[in-house]
Tab-separated table of C-alpha atoms and ligand atoms in Angstrom:
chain	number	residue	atom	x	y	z
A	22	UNK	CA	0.000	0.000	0.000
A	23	UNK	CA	1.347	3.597	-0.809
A	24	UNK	CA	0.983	6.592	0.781
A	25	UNK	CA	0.893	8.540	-2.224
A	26	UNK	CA	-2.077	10.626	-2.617
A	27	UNK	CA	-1.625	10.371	-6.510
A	28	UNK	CA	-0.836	6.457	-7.034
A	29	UNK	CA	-4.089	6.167	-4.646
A	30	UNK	CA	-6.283	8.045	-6.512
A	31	UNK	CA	-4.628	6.331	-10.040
A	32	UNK	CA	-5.757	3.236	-8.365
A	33	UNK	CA	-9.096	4.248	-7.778
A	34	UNK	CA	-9.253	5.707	-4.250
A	35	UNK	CA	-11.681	7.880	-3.446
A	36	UNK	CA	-10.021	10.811	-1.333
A	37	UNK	CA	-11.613	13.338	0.881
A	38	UNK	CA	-9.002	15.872	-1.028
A	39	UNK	CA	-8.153	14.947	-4.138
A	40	UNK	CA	-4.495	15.260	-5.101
A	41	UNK	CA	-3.106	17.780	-7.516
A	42	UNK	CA	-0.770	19.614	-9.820
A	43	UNK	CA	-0.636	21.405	-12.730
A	44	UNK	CA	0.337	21.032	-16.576
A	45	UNK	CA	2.870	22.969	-17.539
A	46	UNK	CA	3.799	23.765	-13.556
A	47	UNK	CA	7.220	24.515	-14.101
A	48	UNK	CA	7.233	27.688	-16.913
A	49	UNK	CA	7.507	31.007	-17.419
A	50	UNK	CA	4.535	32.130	-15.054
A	51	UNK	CA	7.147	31.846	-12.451
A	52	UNK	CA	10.785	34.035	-12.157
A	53	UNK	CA	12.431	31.189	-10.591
A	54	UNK	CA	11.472	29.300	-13.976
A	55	UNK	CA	12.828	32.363	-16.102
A	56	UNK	CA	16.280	32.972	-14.132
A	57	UNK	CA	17.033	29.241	-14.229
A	58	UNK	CA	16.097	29.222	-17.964
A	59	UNK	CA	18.172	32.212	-18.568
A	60	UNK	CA	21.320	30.499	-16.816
A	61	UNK	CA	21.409	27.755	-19.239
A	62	UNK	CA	20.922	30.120	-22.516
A	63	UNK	CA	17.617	28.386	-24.105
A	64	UNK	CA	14.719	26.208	-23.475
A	65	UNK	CA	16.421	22.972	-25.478
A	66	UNK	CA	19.395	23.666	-23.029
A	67	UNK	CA	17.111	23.654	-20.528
A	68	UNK	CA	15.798	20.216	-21.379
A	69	UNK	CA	19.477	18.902	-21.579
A	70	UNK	CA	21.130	20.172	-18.490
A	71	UNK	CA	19.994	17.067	-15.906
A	72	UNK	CA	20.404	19.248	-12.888
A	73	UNK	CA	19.128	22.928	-14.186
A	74	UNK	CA	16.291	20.263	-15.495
A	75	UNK	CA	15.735	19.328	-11.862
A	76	UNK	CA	15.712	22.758	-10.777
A	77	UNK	CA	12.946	23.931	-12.559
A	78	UNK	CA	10.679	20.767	-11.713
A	79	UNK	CA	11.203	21.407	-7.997
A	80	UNK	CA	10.174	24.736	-8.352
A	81	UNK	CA	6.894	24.623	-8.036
A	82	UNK	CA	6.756	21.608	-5.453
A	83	UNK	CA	8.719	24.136	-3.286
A	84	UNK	CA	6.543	27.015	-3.631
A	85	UNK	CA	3.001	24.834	-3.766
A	86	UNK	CA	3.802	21.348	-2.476
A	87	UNK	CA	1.738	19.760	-5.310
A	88	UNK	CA	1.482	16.062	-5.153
A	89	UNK	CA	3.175	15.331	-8.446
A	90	UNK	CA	5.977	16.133	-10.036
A	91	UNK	CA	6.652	16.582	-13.999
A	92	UNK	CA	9.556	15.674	-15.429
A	93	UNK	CA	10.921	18.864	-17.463
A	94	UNK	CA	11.134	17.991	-20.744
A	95	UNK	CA	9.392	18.249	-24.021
A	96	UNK	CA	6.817	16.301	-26.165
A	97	UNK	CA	9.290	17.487	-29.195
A	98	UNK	CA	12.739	15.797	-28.126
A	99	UNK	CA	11.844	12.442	-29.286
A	100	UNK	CA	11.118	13.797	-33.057
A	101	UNK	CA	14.903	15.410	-32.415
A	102	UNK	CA	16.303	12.193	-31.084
A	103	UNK	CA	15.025	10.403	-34.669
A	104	UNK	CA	17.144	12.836	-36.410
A	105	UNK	CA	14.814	15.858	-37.188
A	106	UNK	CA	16.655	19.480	-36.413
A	107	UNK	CA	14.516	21.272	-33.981
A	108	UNK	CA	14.893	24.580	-32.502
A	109	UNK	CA	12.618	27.010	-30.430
A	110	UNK	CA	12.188	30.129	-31.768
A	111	UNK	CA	11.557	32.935	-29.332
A	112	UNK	CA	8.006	33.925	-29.193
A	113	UNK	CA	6.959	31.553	-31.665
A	114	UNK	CA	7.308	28.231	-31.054
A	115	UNK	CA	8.861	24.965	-32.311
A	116	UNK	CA	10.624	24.847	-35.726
A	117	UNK	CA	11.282	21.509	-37.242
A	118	UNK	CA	12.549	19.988	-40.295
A	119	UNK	CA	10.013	17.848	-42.002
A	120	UNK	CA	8.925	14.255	-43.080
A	121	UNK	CA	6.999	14.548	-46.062
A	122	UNK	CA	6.977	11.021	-47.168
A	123	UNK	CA	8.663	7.258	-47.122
A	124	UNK	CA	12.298	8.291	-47.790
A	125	UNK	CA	11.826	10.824	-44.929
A	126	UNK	CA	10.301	8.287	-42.355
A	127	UNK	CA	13.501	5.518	-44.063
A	128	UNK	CA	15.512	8.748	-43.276
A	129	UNK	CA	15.144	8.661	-39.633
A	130	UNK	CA	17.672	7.252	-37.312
A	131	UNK	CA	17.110	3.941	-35.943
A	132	UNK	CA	14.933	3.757	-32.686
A	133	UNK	CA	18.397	2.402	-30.507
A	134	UNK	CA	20.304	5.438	-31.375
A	135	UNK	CA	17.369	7.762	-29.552
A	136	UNK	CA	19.464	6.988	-26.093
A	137	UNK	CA	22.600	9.325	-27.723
A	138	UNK	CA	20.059	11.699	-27.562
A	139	UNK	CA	17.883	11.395	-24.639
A	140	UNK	CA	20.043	10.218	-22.456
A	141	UNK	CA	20.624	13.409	-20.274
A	142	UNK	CA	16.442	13.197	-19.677
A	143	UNK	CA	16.790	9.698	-17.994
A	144	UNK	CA	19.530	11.688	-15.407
A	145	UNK	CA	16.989	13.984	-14.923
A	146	UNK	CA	14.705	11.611	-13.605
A	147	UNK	CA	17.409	9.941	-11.492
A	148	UNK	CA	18.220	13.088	-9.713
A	149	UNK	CA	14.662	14.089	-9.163
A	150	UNK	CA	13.633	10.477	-7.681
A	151	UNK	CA	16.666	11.271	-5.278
A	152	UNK	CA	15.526	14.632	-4.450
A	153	UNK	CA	11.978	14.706	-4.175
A	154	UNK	CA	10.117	14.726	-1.144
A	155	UNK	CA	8.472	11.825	0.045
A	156	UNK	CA	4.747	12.201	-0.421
A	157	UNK	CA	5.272	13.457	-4.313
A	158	UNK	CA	4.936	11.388	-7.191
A	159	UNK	CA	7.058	11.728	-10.214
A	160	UNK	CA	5.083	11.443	-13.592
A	161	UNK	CA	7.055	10.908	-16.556
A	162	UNK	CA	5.791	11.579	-20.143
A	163	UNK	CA	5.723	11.652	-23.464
A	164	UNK	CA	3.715	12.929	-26.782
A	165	UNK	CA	1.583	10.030	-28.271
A	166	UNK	CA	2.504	9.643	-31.647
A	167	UNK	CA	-0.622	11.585	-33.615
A	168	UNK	CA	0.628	14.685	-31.718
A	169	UNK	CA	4.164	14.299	-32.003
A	170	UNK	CA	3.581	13.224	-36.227
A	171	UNK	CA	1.096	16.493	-36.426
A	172	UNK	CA	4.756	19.152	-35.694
A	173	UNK	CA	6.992	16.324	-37.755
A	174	UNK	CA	4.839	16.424	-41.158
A	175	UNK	CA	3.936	20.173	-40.416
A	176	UNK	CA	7.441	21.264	-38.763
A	177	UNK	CA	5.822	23.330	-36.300
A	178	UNK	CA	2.536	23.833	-34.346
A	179	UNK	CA	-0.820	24.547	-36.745
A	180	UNK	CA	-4.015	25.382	-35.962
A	181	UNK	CA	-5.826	22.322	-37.621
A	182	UNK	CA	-3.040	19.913	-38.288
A	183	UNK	CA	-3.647	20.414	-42.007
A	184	UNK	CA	-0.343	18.734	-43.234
A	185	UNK	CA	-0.613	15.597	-41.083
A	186	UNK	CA	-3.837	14.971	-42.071
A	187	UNK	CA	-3.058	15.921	-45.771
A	188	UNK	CA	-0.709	13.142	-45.366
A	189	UNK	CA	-2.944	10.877	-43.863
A	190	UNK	CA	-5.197	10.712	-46.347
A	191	UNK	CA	-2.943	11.163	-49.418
A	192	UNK	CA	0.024	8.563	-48.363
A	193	UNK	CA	-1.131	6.552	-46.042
A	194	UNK	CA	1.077	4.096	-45.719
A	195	UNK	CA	4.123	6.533	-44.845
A	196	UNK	CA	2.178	8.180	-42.560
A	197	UNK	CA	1.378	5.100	-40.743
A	198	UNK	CA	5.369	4.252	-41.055
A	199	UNK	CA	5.844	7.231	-39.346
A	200	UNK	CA	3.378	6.293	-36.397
A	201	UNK	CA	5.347	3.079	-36.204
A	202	UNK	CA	8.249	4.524	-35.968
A	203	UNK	CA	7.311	6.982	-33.083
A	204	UNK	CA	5.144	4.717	-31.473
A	205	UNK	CA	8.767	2.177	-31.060
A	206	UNK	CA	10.606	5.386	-29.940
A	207	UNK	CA	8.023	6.301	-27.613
A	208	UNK	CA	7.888	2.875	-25.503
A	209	UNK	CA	11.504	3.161	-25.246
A	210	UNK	CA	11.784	6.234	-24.448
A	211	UNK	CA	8.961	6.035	-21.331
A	212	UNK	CA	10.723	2.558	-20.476
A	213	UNK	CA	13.973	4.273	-19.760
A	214	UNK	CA	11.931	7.028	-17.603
A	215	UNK	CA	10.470	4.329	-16.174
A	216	UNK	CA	14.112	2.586	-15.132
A	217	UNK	CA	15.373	6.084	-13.836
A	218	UNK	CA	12.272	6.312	-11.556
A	219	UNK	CA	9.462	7.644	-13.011
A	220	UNK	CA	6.633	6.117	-11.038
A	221	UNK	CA	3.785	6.870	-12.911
A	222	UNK	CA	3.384	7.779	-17.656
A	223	UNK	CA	1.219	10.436	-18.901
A	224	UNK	CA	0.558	10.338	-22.841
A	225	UNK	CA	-0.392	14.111	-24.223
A	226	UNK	CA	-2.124	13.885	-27.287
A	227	UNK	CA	-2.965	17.147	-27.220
A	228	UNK	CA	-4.451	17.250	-30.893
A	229	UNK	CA	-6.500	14.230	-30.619
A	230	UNK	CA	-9.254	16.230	-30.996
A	231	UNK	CA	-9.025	16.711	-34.519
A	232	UNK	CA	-9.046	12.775	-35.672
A	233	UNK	CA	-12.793	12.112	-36.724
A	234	UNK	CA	-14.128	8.868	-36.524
A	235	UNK	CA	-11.855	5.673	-38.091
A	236	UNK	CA	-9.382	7.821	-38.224
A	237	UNK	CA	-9.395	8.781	-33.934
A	238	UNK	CA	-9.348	5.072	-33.737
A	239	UNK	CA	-6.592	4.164	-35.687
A	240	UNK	CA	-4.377	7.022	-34.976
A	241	UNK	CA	-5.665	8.274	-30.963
A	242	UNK	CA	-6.258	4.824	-30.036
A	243	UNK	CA	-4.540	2.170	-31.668
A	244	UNK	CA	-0.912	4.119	-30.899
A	245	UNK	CA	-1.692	4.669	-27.703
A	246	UNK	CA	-2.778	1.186	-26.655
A	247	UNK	CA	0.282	-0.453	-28.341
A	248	UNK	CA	2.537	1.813	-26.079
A	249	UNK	CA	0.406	1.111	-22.801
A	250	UNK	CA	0.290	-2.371	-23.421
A	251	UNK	CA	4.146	-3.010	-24.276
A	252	UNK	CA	4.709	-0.475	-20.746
A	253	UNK	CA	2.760	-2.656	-18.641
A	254	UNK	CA	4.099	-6.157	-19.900
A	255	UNK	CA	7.410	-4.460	-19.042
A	256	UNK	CA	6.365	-2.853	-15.913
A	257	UNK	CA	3.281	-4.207	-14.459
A	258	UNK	CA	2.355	-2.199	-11.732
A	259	UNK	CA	2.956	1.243	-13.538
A	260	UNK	CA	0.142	3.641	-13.906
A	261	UNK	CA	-0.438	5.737	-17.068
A	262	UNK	CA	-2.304	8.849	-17.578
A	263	UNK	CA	-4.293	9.245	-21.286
A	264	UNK	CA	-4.576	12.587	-22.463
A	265	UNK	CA	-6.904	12.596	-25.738
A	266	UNK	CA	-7.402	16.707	-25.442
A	267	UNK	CA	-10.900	17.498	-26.609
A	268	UNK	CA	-11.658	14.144	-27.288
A	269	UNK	CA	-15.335	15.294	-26.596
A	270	UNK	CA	-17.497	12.247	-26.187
A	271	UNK	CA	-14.923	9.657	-27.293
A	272	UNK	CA	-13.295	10.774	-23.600
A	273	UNK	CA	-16.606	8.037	-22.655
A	274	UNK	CA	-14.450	4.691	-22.374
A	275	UNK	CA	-11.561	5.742	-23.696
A	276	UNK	CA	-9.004	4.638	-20.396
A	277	UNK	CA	-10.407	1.493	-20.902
A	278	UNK	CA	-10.064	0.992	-24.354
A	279	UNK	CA	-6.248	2.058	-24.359
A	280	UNK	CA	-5.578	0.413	-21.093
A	281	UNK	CA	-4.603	3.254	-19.024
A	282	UNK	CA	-5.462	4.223	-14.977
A	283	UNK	CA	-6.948	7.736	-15.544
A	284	UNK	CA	-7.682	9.760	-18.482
A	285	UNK	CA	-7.017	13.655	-18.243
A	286	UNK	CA	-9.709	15.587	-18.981
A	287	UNK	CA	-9.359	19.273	-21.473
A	288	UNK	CA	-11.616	22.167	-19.912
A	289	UNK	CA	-14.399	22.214	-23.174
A	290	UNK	CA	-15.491	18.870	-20.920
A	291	UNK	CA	-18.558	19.596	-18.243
A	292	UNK	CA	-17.538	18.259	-14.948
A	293	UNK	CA	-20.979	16.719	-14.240
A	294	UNK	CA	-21.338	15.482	-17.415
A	295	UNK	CA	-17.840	13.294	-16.904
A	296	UNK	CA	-18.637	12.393	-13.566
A	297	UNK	CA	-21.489	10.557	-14.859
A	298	UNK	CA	-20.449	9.651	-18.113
A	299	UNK	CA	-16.387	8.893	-17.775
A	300	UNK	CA	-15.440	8.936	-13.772
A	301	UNK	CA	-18.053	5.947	-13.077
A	302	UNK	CA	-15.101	3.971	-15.135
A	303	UNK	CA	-12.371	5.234	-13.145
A	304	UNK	CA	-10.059	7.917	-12.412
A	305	UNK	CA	-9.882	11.191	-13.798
A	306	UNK	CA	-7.832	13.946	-14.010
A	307	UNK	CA	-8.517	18.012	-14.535
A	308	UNK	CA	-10.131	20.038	-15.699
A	309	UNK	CA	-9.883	23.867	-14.785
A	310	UNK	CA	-9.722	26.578	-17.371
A	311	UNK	CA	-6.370	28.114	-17.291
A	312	UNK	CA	-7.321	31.299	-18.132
A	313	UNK	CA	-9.005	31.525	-14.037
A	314	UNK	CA	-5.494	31.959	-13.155
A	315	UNK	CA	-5.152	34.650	-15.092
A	316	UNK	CA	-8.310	36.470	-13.956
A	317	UNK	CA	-9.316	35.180	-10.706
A	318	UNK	CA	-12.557	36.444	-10.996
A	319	UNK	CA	-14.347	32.531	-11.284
A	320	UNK	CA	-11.032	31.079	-9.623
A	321	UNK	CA	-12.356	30.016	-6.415
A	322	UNK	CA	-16.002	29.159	-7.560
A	323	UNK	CA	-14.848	27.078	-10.773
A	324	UNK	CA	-12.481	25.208	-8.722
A	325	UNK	CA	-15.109	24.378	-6.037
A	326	UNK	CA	-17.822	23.341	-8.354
A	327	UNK	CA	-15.277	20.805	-10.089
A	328	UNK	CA	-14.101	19.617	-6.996
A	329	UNK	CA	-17.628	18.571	-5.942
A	330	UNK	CA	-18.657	17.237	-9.063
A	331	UNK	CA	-15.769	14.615	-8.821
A	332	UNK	CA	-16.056	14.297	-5.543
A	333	UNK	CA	-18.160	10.772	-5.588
A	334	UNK	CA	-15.223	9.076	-7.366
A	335	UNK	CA	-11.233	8.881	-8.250
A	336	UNK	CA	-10.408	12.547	-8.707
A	337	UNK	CA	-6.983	14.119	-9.587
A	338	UNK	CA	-7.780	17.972	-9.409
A	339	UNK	CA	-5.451	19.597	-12.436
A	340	UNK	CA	-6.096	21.764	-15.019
A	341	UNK	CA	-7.601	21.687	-18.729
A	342	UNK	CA	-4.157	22.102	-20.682
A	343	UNK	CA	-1.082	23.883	-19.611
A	344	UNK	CA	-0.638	27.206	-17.272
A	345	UNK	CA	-0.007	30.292	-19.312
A	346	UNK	CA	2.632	32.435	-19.026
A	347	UNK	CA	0.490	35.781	-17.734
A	348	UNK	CA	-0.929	33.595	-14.904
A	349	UNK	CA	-0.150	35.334	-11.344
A	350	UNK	CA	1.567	32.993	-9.479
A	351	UNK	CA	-0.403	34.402	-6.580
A	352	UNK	CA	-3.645	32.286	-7.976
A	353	UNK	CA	-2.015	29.163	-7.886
A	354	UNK	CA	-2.216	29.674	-4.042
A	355	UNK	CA	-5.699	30.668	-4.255
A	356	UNK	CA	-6.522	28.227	-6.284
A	357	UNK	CA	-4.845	25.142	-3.731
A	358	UNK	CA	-6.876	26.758	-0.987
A	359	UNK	CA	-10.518	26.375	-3.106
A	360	UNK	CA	-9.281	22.948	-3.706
A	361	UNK	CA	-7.653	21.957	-0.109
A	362	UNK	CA	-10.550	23.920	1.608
B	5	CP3	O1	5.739	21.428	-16.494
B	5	CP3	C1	5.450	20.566	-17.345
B	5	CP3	O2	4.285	20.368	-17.757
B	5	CP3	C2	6.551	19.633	-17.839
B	5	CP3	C3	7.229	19.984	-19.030
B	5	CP3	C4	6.493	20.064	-20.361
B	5	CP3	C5	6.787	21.067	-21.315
B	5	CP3	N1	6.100	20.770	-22.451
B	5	CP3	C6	7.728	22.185	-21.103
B	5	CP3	C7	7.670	23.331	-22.022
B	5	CP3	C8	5.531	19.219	-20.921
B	5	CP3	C9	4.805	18.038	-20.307
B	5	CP3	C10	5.309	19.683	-22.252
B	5	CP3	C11	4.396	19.016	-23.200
B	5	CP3	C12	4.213	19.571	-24.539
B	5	CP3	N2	5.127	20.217	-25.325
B	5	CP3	C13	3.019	19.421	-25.295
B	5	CP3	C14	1.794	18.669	-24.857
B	5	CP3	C15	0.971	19.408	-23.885
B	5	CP3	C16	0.301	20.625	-24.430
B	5	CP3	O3	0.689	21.729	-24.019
B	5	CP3	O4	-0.632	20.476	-25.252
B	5	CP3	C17	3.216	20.072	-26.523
B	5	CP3	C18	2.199	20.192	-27.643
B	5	CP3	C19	4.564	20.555	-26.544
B	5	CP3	C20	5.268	21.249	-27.655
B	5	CP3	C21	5.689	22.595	-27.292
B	5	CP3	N3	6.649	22.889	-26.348
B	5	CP3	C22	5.217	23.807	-27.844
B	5	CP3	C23	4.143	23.919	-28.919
B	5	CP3	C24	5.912	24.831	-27.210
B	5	CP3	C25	5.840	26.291	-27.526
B	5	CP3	C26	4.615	26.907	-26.990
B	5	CP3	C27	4.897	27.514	-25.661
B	5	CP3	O5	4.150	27.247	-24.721
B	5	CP3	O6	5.857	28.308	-25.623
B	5	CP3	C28	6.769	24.241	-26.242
B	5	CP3	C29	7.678	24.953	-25.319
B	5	CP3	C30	7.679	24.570	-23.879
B	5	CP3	N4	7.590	23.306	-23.386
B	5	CP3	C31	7.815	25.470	-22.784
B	5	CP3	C32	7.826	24.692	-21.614
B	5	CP3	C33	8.016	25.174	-20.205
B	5	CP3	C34	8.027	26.956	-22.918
B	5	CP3	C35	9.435	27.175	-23.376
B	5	CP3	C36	10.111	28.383	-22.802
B	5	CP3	O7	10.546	28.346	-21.633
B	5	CP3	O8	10.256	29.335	-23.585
């Protein structure tokens, strides 16, 4: 039996407080986050640099005491570990060079050689399952591969995920190669998190939203069931985290289908409509609109009313997608006091 407030709601506890955190907790919203980043030059450095890494994801467990850690890193590092160039442009966002078709997916590096790579992300997670206090629980994660494919094919973030889906439907079988190939990466990838200490896997699909029909199934679930599945042969008491971001009603049965412990769920979802309809399952995870830590106006109402409509079943309070950078670091206190009571 653990006394971690996060592996016992994962495993379907029903706490008088639920446990929480936030996406995106260590970032910019916070001048410890900026004068760390700052020290080693850019964000990629950042993600390199085991102990600065370390740093910045004890940041906010020192100033909140959230029950979870995140390990710092990036969704995009495994698409640089295959061989793409990647850079962050200031203000902007990622820049990547592209796969376009076969030879491009036959172009990337082999899925052994990602360790070269992402090595310094597994000491990371060493130092941080050294370092943390006792009570937290360190999450490890990674993009599931429809997300991560969506910035390879377009070589940076769009606003429908035109080119993937362009090359979905025109080349389908390189754009199922590339899956493959990410999907491989990805399990070993989270394995070797999982070696180093991460105790618990969250998969972001953050654009799963846009996959209609056959295609959410083949390229939201499939992926992300082959990747659970392999996980939990290799680890079988490991909890994992879905994240199909507005997923809308295809969030009904969807830990189930891919085998995970809790799904996560985006802030478009109503909080008494997922009680009912997806927490009866099992866990979930969320969902507060970021932007009440912005404007506190709703902050401590919003917060309240989700806590009470989860509060029947497994319940990890979070938000709906990452913190912002404008958020006041001020409501993150206000908002831990709505939730803690
Ligand atoms: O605190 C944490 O949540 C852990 C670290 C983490 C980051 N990115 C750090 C980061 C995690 C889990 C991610 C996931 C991630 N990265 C996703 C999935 C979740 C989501 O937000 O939908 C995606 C799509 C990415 C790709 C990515 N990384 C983009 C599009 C950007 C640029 C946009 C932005 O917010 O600036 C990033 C940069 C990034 N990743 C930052 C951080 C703290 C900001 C970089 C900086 O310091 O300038």
């Amino acid at each position: 039996m653990t006394d971690k407030p996060i592996l016992r709601a994962l495993a379907g506890e029903v706490l008088p407080t639920p446990p929480v955190w936030m996406m995106r907790q260590a970032g910019r919203y916070l001048p410890e986050y900026r004068s760390t980043r700052a020290q080693a030059g850019d964000f990629l450095s950042l993600c390199y640099t085991p102990d600065l890494a370390a740093e910045v994801t004890l940041q906010p467990i020192r100033r909140y005491g959230f029950d979870a850690a995140i390990l710092f890193a990036d969704i995009l590092l495994i698409p640089q570990a295959l061989g793409l160039d990647l850079r962050f442009v200031q203000g902007e966002g990622p820049r990547l060079s592209t796969i376009t078709n076969m030879a491009g997916v036959q172009a990337l590096r082999p899925t052994y050689t990602i360790h070269d790579t992402l090595s310094p992300v597994y000491e990371t997670v060493k130092i941080l399952s050294r370092e943390l206090p006792d009570p937290v629980t360190l999450i490890g994660f990674a993009g599931a591969p429809w997300t991560v494919a969506t910035y390879m094919v377009a070589g940076r973030g769009t606003p429908d995920q035109g080119p993937a889906h362009r090359l979905k439907d025109t080349d389908r079988p390189a754009f199922q190669a590339l899956i493959d190939r990410i999907t491989e990466a990805t399990i070993e990838y989270l394995d070797c998190q999982v070696r180093a200490g991460a105790e618990v896997i969250k998969l972001f699909d953050s654009w799963a939203g846009s996959l209609k029909g056959a295609d959410f199934d083949d390229f939201a679930l499939a992926p992300a069931k082959t990747i659970i599945a392999e996980l939990k042969r290799r680890h079988p008491t490991l909890p994992v985290i879905a994240f199909p971001r507005e997923a809308k009603e295809r969030y009904v049965g969807f830990a189930q289908a891919v085998g995970a412990d809790a799904v996560a769920l985006d802030n478009s979802v109503q909080p008494d409509w997922a009680a009912a309809q997806v927490q009866v399952a099992g866990c979930v995870q969320g969902n507060l609109a970021p932007h009440h830590l912005v404007d506190p106006t709703h902050l401590e109402a919003e917060t309240k009313r989700i806590v009470a409509a989860f509060r029947n079943g497994p319940h990890i309070f979070n938000l709906g997608h990452g913190i912002t950078p404008d958020a006041d670091p001020d409501n993150v206190h206000r908002m831990l006091a709505a939730v803690r009571g």
